[in-house]
mmCIF file of C-alpha atoms in Angstrom:
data_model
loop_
_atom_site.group_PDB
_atom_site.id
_atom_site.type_symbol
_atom_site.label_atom_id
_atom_site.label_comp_id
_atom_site.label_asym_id
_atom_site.label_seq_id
_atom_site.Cartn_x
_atom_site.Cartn_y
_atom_site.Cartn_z
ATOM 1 C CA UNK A 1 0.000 0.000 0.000
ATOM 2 C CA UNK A 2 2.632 2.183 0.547
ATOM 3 C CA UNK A 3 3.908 1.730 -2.910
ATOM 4 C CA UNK A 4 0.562 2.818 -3.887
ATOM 5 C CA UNK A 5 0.856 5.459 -1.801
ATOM 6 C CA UNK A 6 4.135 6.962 -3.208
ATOM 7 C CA UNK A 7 3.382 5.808 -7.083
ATOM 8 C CA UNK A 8 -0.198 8.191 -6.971
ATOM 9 C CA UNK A 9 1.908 10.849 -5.116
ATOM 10 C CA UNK A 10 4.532 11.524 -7.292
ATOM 11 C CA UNK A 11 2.775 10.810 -10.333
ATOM 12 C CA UNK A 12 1.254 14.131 -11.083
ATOM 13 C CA UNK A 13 3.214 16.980 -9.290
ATOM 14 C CA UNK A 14 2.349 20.534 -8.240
ATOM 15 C CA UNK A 15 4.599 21.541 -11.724
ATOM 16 C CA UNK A 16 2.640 19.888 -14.098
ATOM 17 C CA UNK A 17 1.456 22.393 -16.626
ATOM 18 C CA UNK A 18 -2.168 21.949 -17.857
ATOM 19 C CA UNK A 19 -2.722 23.147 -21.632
ATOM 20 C CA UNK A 20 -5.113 26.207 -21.239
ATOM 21 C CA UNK A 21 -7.821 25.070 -23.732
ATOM 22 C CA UNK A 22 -8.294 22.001 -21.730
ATOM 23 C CA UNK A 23 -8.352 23.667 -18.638
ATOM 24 C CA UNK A 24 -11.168 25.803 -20.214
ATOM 25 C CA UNK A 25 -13.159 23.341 -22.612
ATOM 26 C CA UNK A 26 -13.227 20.576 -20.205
ATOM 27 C CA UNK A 27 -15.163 22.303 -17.303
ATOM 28 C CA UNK A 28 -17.264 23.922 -19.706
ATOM 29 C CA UNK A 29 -18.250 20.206 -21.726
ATOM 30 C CA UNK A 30 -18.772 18.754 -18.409
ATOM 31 C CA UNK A 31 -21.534 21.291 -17.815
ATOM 32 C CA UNK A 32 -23.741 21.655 -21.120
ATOM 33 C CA UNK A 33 -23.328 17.655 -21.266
ATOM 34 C CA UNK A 34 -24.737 17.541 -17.960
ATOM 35 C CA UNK A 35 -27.956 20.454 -18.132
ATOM 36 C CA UNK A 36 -28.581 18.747 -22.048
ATOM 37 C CA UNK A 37 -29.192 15.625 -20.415
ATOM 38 C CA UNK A 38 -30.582 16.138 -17.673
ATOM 39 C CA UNK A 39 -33.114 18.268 -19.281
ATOM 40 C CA UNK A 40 -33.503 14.911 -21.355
ATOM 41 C CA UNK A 41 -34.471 12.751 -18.184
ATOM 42 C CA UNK A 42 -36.145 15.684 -16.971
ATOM 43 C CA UNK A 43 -39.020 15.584 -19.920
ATOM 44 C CA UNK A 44 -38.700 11.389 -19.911
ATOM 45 C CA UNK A 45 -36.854 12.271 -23.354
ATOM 46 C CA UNK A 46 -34.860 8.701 -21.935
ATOM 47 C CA UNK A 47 -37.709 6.315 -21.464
ATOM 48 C CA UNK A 48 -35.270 3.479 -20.078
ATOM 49 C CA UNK A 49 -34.074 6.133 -17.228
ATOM 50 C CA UNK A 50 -37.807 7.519 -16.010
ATOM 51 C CA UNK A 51 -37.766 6.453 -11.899
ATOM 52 C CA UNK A 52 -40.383 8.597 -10.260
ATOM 53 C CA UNK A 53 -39.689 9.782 -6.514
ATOM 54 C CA UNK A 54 -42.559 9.037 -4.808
ATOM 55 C CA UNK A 55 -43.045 11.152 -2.006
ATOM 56 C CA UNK A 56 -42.618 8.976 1.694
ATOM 57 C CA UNK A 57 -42.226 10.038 5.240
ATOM 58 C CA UNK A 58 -38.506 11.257 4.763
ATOM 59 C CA UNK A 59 -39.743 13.847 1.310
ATOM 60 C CA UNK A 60 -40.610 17.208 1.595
ATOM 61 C CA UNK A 61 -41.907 17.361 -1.789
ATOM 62 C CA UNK A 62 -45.927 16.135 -2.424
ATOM 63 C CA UNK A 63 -45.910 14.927 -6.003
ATOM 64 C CA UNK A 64 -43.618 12.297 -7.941
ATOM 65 C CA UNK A 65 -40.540 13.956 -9.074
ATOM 66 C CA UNK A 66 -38.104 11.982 -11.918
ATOM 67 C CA UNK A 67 -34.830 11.448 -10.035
ATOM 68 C CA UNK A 68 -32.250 10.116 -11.930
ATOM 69 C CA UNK A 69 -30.543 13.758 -12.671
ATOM 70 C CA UNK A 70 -27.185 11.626 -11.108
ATOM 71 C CA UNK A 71 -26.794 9.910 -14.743
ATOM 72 C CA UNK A 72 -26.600 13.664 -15.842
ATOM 73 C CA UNK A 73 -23.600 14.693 -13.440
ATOM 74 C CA UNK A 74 -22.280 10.898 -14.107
ATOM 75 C CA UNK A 75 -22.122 11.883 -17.810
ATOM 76 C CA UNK A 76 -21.358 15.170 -17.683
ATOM 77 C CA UNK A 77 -18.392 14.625 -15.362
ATOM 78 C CA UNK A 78 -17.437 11.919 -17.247
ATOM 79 C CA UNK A 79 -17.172 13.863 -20.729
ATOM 80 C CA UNK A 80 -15.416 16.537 -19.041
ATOM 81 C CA UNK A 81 -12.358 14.226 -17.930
ATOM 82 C CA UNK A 82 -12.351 12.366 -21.153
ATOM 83 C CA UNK A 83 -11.440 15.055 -22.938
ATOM 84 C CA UNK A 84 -8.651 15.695 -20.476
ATOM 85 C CA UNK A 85 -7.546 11.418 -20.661
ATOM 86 C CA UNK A 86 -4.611 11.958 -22.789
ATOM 87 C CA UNK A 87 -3.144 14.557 -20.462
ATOM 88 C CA UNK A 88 -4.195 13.250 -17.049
ATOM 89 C CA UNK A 89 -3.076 9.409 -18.129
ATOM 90 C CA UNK A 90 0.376 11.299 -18.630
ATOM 91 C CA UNK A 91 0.447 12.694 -15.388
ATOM 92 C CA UNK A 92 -0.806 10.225 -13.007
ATOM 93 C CA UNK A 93 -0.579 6.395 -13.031
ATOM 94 C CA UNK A 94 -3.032 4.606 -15.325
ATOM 95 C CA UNK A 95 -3.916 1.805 -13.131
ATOM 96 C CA UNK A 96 -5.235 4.489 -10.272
ATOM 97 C CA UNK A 97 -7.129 6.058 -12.907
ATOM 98 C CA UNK A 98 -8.909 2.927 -13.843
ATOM 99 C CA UNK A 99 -9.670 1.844 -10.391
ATOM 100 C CA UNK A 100 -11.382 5.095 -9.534
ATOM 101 C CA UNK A 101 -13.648 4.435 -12.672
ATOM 102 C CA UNK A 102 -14.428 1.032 -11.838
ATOM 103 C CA UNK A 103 -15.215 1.935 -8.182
ATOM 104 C CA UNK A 104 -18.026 4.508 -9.346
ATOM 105 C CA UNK A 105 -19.248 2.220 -11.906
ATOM 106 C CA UNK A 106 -20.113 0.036 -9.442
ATOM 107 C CA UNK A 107 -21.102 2.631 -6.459
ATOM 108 C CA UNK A 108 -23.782 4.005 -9.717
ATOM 109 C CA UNK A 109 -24.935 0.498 -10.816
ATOM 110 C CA UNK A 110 -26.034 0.032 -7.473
ATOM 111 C CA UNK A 111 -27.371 3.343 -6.552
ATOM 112 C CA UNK A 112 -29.323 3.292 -9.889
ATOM 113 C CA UNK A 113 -30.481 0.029 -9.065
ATOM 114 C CA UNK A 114 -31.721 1.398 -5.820
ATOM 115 C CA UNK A 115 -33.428 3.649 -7.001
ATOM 116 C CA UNK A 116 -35.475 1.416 -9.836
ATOM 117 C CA UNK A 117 -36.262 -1.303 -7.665
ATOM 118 C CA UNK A 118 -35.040 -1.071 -3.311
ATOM 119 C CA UNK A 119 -31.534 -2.956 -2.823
ATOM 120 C CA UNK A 120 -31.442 -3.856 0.625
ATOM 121 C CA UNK A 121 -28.989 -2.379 2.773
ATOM 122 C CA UNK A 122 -26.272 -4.981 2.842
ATOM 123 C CA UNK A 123 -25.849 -4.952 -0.573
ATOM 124 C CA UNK A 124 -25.928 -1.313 -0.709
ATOM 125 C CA UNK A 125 -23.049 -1.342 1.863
ATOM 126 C CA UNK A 126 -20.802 -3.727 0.016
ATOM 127 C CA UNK A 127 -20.544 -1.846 -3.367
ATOM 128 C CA UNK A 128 -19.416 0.984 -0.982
ATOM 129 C CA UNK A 129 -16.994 -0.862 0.533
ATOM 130 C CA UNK A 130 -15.969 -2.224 -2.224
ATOM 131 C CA UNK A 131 -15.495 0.972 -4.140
ATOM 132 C CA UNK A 132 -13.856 2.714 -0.575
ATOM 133 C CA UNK A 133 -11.367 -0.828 -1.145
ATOM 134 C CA UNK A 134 -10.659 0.717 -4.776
ATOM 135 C CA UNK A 135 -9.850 3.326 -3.462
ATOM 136 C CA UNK A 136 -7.089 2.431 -0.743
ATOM 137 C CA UNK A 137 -5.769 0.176 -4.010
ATOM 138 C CA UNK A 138 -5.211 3.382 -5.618
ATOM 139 C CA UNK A 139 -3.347 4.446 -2.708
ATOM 140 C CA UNK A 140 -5.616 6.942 -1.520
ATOM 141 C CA UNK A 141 -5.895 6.785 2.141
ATOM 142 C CA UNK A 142 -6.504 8.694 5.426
ATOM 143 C CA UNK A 143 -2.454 8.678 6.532
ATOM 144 C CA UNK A 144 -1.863 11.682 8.601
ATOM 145 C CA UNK A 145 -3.993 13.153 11.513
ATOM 146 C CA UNK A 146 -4.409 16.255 9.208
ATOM 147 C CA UNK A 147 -4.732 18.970 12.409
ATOM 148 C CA UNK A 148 -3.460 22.355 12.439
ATOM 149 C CA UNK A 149 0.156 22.404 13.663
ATOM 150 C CA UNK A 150 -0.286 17.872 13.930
ATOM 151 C CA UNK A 151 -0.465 17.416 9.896
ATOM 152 C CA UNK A 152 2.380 15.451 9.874
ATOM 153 C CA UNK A 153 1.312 12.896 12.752
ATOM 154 C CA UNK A 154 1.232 10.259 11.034
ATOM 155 C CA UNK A 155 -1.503 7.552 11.847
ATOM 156 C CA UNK A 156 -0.600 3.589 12.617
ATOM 157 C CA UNK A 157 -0.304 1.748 9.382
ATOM 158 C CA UNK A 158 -2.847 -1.255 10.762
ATOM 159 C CA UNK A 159 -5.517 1.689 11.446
ATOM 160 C CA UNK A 160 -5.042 3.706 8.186
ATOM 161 C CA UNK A 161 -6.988 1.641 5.882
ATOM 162 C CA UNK A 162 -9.770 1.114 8.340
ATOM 163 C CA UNK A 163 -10.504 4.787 8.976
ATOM 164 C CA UNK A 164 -10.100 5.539 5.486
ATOM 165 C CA UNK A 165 -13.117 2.680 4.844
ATOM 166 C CA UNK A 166 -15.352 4.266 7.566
ATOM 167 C CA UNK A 167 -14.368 7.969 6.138
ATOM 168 C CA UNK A 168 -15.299 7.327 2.570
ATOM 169 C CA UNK A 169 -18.492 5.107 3.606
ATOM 170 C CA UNK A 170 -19.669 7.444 5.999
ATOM 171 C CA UNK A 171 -19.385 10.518 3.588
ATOM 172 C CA UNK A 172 -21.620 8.508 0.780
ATOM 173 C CA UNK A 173 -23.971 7.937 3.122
ATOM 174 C CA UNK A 174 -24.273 11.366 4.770
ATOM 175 C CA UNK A 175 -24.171 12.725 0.861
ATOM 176 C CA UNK A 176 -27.045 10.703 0.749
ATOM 177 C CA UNK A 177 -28.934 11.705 3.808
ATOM 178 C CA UNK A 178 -28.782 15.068 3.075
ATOM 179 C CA UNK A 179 -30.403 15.409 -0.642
ATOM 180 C CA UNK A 180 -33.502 15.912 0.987
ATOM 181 C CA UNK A 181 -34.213 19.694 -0.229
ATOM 182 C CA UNK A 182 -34.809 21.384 -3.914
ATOM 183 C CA UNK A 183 -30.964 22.634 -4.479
ATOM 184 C CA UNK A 184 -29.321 21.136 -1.681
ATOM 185 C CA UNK A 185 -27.136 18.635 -2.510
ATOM 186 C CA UNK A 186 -26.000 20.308 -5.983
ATOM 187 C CA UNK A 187 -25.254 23.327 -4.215
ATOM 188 C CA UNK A 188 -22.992 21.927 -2.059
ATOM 189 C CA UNK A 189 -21.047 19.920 -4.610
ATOM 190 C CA UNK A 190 -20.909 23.381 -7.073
ATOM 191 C CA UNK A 191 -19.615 25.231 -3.497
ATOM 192 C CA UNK A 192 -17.429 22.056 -2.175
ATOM 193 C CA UNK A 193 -15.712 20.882 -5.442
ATOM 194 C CA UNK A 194 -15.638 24.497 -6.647
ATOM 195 C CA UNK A 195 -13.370 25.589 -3.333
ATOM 196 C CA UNK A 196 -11.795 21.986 -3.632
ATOM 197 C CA UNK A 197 -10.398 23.456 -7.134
ATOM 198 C CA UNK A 198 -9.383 26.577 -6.270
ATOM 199 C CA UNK A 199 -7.328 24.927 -3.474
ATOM 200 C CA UNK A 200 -5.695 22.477 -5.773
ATOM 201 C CA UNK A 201 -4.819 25.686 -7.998
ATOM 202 C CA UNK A 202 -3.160 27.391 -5.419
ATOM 203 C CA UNK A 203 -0.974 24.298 -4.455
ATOM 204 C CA UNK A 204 -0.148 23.913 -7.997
ATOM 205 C CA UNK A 205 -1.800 21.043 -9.053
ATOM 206 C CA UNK A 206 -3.449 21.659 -12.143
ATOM 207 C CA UNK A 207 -4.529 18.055 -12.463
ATOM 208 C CA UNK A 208 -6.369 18.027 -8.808
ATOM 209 C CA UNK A 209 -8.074 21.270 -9.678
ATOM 210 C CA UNK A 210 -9.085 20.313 -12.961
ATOM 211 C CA UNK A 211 -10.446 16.851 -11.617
ATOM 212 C CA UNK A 212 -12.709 18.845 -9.304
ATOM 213 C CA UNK A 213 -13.372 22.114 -11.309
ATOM 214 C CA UNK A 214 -15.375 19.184 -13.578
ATOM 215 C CA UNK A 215 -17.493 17.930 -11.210
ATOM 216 C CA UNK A 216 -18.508 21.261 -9.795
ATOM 217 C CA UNK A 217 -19.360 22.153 -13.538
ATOM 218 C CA UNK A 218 -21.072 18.839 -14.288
ATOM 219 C CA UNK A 219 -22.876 19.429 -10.577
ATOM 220 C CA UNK A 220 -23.998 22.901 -12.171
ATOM 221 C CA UNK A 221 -25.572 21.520 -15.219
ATOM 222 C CA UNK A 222 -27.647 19.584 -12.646
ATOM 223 C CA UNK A 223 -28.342 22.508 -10.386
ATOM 224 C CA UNK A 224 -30.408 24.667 -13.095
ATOM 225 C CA UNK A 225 -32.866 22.534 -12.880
ATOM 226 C CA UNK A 226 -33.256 21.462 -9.835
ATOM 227 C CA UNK A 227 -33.885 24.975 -7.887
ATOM 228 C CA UNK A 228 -36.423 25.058 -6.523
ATOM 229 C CA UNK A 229 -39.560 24.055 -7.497
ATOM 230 C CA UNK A 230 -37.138 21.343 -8.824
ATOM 231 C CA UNK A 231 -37.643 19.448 -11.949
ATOM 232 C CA UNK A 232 -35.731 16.324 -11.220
ATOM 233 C CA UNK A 233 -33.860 15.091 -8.280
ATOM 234 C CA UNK A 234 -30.321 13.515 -8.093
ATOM 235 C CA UNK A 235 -31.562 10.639 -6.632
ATOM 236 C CA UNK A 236 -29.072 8.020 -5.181
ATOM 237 C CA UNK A 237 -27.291 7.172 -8.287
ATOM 238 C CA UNK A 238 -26.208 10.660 -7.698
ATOM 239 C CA UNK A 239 -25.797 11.378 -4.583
ATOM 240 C CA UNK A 240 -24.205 8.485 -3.370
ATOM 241 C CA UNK A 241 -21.463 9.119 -6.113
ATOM 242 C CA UNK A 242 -20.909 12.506 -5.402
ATOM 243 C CA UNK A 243 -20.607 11.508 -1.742
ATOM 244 C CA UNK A 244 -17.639 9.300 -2.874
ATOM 245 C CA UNK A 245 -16.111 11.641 -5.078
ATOM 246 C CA UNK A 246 -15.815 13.875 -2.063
ATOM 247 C CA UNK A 247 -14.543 11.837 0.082
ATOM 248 C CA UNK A 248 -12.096 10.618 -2.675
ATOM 249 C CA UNK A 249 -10.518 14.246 -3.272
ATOM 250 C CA UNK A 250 -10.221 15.056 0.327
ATOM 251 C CA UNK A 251 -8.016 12.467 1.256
ATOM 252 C CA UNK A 252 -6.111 12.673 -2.715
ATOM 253 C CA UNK A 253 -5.825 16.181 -1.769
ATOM 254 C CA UNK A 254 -4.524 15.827 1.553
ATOM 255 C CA UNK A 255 -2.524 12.646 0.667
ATOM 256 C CA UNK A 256 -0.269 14.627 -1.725
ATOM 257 C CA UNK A 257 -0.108 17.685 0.847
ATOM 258 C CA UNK A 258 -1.867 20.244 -1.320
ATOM 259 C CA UNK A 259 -3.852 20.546 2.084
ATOM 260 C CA UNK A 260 -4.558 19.394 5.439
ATOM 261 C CA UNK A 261 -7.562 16.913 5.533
ATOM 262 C CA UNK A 262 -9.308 19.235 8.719
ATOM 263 C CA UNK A 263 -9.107 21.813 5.848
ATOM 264 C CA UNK A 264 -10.838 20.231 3.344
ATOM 265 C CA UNK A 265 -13.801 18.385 5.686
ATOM 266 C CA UNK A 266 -14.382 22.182 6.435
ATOM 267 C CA UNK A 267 -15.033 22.935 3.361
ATOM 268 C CA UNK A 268 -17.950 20.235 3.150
ATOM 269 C CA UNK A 269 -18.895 20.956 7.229
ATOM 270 C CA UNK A 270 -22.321 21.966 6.421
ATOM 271 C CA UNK A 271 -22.863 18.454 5.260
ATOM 272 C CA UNK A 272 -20.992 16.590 7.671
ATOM 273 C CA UNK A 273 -21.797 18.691 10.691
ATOM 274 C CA UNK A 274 -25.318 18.108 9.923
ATOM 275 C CA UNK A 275 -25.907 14.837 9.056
ATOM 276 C CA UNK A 276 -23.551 13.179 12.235
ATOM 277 C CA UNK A 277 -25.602 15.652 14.515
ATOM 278 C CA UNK A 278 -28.708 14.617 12.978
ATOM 279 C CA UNK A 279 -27.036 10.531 13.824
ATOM 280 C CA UNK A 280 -25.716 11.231 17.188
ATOM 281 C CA UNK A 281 -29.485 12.691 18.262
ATOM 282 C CA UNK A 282 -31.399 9.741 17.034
ATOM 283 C CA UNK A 283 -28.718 7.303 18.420
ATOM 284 C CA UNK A 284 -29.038 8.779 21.637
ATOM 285 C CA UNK A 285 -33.159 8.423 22.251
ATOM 286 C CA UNK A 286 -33.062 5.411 20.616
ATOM 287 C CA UNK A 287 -34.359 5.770 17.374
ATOM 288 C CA UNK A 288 -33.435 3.719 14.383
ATOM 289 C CA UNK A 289 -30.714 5.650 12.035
ATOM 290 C CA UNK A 290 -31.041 3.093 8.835
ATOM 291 C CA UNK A 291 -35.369 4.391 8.692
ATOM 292 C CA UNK A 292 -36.075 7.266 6.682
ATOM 293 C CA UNK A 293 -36.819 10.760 8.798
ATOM 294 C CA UNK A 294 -37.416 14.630 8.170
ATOM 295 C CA UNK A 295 -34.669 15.391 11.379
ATOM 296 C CA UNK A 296 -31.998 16.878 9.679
ATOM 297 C CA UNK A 297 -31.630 20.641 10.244
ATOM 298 C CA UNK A 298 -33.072 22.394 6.308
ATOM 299 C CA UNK A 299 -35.797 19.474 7.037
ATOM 300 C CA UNK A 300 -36.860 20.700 10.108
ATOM 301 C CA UNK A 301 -36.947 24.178 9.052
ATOM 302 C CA UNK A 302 -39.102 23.610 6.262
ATOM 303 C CA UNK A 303 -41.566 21.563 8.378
ATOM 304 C CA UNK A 304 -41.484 24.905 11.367
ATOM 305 C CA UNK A 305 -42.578 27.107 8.557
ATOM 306 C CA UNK A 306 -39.776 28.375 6.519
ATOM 307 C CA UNK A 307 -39.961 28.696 2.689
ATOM 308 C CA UNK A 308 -37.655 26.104 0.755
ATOM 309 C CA UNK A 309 -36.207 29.044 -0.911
ATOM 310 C CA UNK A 310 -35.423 30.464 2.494
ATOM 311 C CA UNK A 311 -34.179 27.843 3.561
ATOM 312 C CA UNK A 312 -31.994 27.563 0.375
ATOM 313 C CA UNK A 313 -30.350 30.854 0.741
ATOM 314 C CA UNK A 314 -29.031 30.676 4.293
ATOM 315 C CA UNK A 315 -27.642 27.041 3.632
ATOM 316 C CA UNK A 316 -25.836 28.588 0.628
ATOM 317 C CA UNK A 317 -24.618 30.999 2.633
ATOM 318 C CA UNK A 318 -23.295 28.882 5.300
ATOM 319 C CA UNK A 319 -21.719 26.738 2.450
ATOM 320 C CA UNK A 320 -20.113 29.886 0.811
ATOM 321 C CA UNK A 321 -18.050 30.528 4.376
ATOM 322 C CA UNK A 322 -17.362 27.665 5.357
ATOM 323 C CA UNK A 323 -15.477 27.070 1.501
ATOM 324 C CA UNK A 324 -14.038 30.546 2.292
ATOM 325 C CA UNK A 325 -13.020 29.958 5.564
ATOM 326 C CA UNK A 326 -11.407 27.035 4.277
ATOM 327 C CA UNK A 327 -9.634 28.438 1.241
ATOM 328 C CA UNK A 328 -8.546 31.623 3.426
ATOM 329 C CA UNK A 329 -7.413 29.193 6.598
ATOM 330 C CA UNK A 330 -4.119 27.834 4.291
ATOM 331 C CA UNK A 331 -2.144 30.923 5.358
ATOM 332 C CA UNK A 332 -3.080 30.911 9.138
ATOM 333 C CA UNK A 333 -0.892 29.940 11.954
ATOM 334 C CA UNK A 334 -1.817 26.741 13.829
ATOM 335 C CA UNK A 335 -3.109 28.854 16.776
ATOM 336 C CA UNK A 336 -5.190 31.310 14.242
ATOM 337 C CA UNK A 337 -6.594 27.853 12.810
ATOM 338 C CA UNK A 338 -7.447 26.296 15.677
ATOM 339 C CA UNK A 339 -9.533 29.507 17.128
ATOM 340 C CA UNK A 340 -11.207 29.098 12.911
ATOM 341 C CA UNK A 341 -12.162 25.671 13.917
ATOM 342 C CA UNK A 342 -13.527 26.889 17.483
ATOM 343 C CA UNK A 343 -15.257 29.423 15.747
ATOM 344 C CA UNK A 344 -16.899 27.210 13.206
ATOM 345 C CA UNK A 345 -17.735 24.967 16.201
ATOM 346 C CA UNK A 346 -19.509 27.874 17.828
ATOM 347 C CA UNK A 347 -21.217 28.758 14.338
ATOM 348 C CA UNK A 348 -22.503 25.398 14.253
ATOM 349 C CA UNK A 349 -24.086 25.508 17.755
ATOM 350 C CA UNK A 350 -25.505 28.574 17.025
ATOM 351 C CA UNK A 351 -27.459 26.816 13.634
ATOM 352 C CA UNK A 352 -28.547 24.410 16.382
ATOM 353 C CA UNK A 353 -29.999 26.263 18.426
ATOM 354 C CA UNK A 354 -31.511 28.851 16.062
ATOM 355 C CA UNK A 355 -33.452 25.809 14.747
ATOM 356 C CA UNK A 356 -34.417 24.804 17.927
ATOM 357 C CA UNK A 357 -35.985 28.269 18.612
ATOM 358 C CA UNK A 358 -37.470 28.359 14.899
ATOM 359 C CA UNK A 359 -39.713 24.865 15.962
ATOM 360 C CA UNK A 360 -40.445 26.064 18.990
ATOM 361 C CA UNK A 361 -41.819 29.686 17.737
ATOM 362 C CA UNK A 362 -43.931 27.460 15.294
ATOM 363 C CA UNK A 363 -45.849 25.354 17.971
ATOM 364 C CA UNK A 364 -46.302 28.014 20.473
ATOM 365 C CA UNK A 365 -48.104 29.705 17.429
ATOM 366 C CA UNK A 366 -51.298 30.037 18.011
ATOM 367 C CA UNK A 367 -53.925 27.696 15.456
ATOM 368 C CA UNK A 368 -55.570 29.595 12.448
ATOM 369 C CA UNK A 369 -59.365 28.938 12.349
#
């Protein structure tokens, strides 16, 4: 593994120089692919692809709603780095390349599969291990601690691999968990691989920042048309893959020091922050996590009375920051970044309890006759 490890590492450096037209076309390919077809699935214009969303106790929406605008961002994405194969298969190792491909072929089969016909959980959760396993083959792993000022702590090598499974499982799943709202989920992967490439630009790595620049473009093509009142949903085929392709360039990122890894799970915070709370709170009263629920924070504040579109803005603004934060955070000492991180911590509560107070103006409304 640690041959992996070095082999991925070295392969594409911070000098290698990215031809400007590709650097241009292949973000901008990746996101008229993407809005042409998922304006296609949107209109049932691919007959083989129409899966409904039918509304259940976890929706917020009241009518069926196609949701297979994932094969847009698959195939948008995927144009976008095809035209760039030639130069990326020169600057990184071929065989890394191809496992990353193979692991979201399989993480989409099974997500689209999902969402045709249910695939019980088990299965669900092999494919992800199996594509997190893909992963560590390509020698992407969680290796260092990644704390201000502890970066280069580096973890045991018998517990690498295993956090690096639960990180990259746990981040599909709370991808998943939180495309629950009209714009929500493509937001955050415009915001989160859109900061994700400006910080691989400003370590130098053209390849990194071109790699993410695409998704955040293919992610766009998705986003017009799912603002609210959204058209089509990304449904787990997407979600779950843009969950992995997060997790994927965090630790990539981190493993080839273009950034510490605290830096770049801020920049995706408002997901992760949310959905663990939203775990940790049922865990502790009991309740099932695997069942479907309307708990997470944007849920909750749609149910108490705010306006999707509302509730939109404020979670793009959070997002916005905490990229900012993030991007702005790589020339702070490691006191200045731990009192960032305290900060954010105290943000966080604050979104806490400002829900709290939101439900609880709500009920002590009084009835309308």
């Amino acid at each position: 593994m640690q041959a992996h490890a070095a082999t991925l590492s070295s392969a594409a450096g911070p000098g290698t120089q990215l031809p400007l037209a590709i650097g241009i076309a292949a973000p901008v390919l990746a996101l008229l692919l993407a809005a042409s077809v998922v304006w296609l699935l949107r209109r049932n214009g691919l007959l083989l692809l129409r899966i409904l969303d039918q509304p259940n106790e976890r929706s917020l929406h009241r009518a069926p709603v196609p949701r297979t605008g994932g094969v847009g961002v698959l195939l948008g994405a995927a144009g976008g780095l095809a035209l760039t194969l030639p130069w990326l298969l020169a600057t990184a190792a071929g065989w890394s390349v191809a496992s990353m491909v193979l692991a979201t072929a399989l993480l989409a089969s099974v997500s689209l599969l999902d969402d045709h016909h249910h695939v019980p959980a088990r299965y669900r959760l092999a494919a992800q291990l199996t594509a997190a396993a893909l992963a560590l083959v390509a020698g992407v792993a969680w290796r260092a601690l990644g704390l201000p000022g502890l970066g280069g702590l580096l973890l045991p090598g018998w517990l690498a691999p295993a956090l690096t499974l639960v990180l990259i499982v746990w981040i599909i799943n709370l991808y998943n968990f939180m495309d629950g709202m009209d714009g929500l989920a493509g937001g955050m992967a415009v915001i989160g691989f859109g900061a994700l490439a400006v910080l691989g630009m400003l370590a130098g790595a053209a390849d990194y920042a071109l790699v993410a620049a695409v998704i955040a473009a293919a992610a766009g093509g998705f986003l017009v048309h799912n603002l609210p009142r959204a058209g089509i949903f990304l449904g787990d085929v997407g979600s779950t893959v843009l969950g992995f392709w997060a997790a994927l360039l965090l630790l990539w990122g981190a493993g080839r020091g273009l950034f510490p890894l605290w830096l770049g799970l801020l920049v995706f915070s408002p997901f992760l922050v949310d959905a663990t709370w939203t775990l940790l709170r049922r865990l502790a009263r009991g309740a099932p996590v695997w069942q479907a629920h309307r708990e997470h924070h944007y849920q909750r504040l749609v149910l108490a009375g705010w306006s999707t579109r509302r509730t939109l803005f404020w979670a793009y603004v959070l997002m916005g920051a905490a990229a900012a934060s993030a991007i702005g955070a790589r020339d702070l000492t490691a006191p200045e970044q731990w009192l960032l991180l305290a900060g954010w911590a105290g943000l966080y509560g604050l979104v806490h309890l400002r829900v709290d107070l939101v439900e609880r103006g709500q009920s002590a409304a009084p009835d309308r006759p």
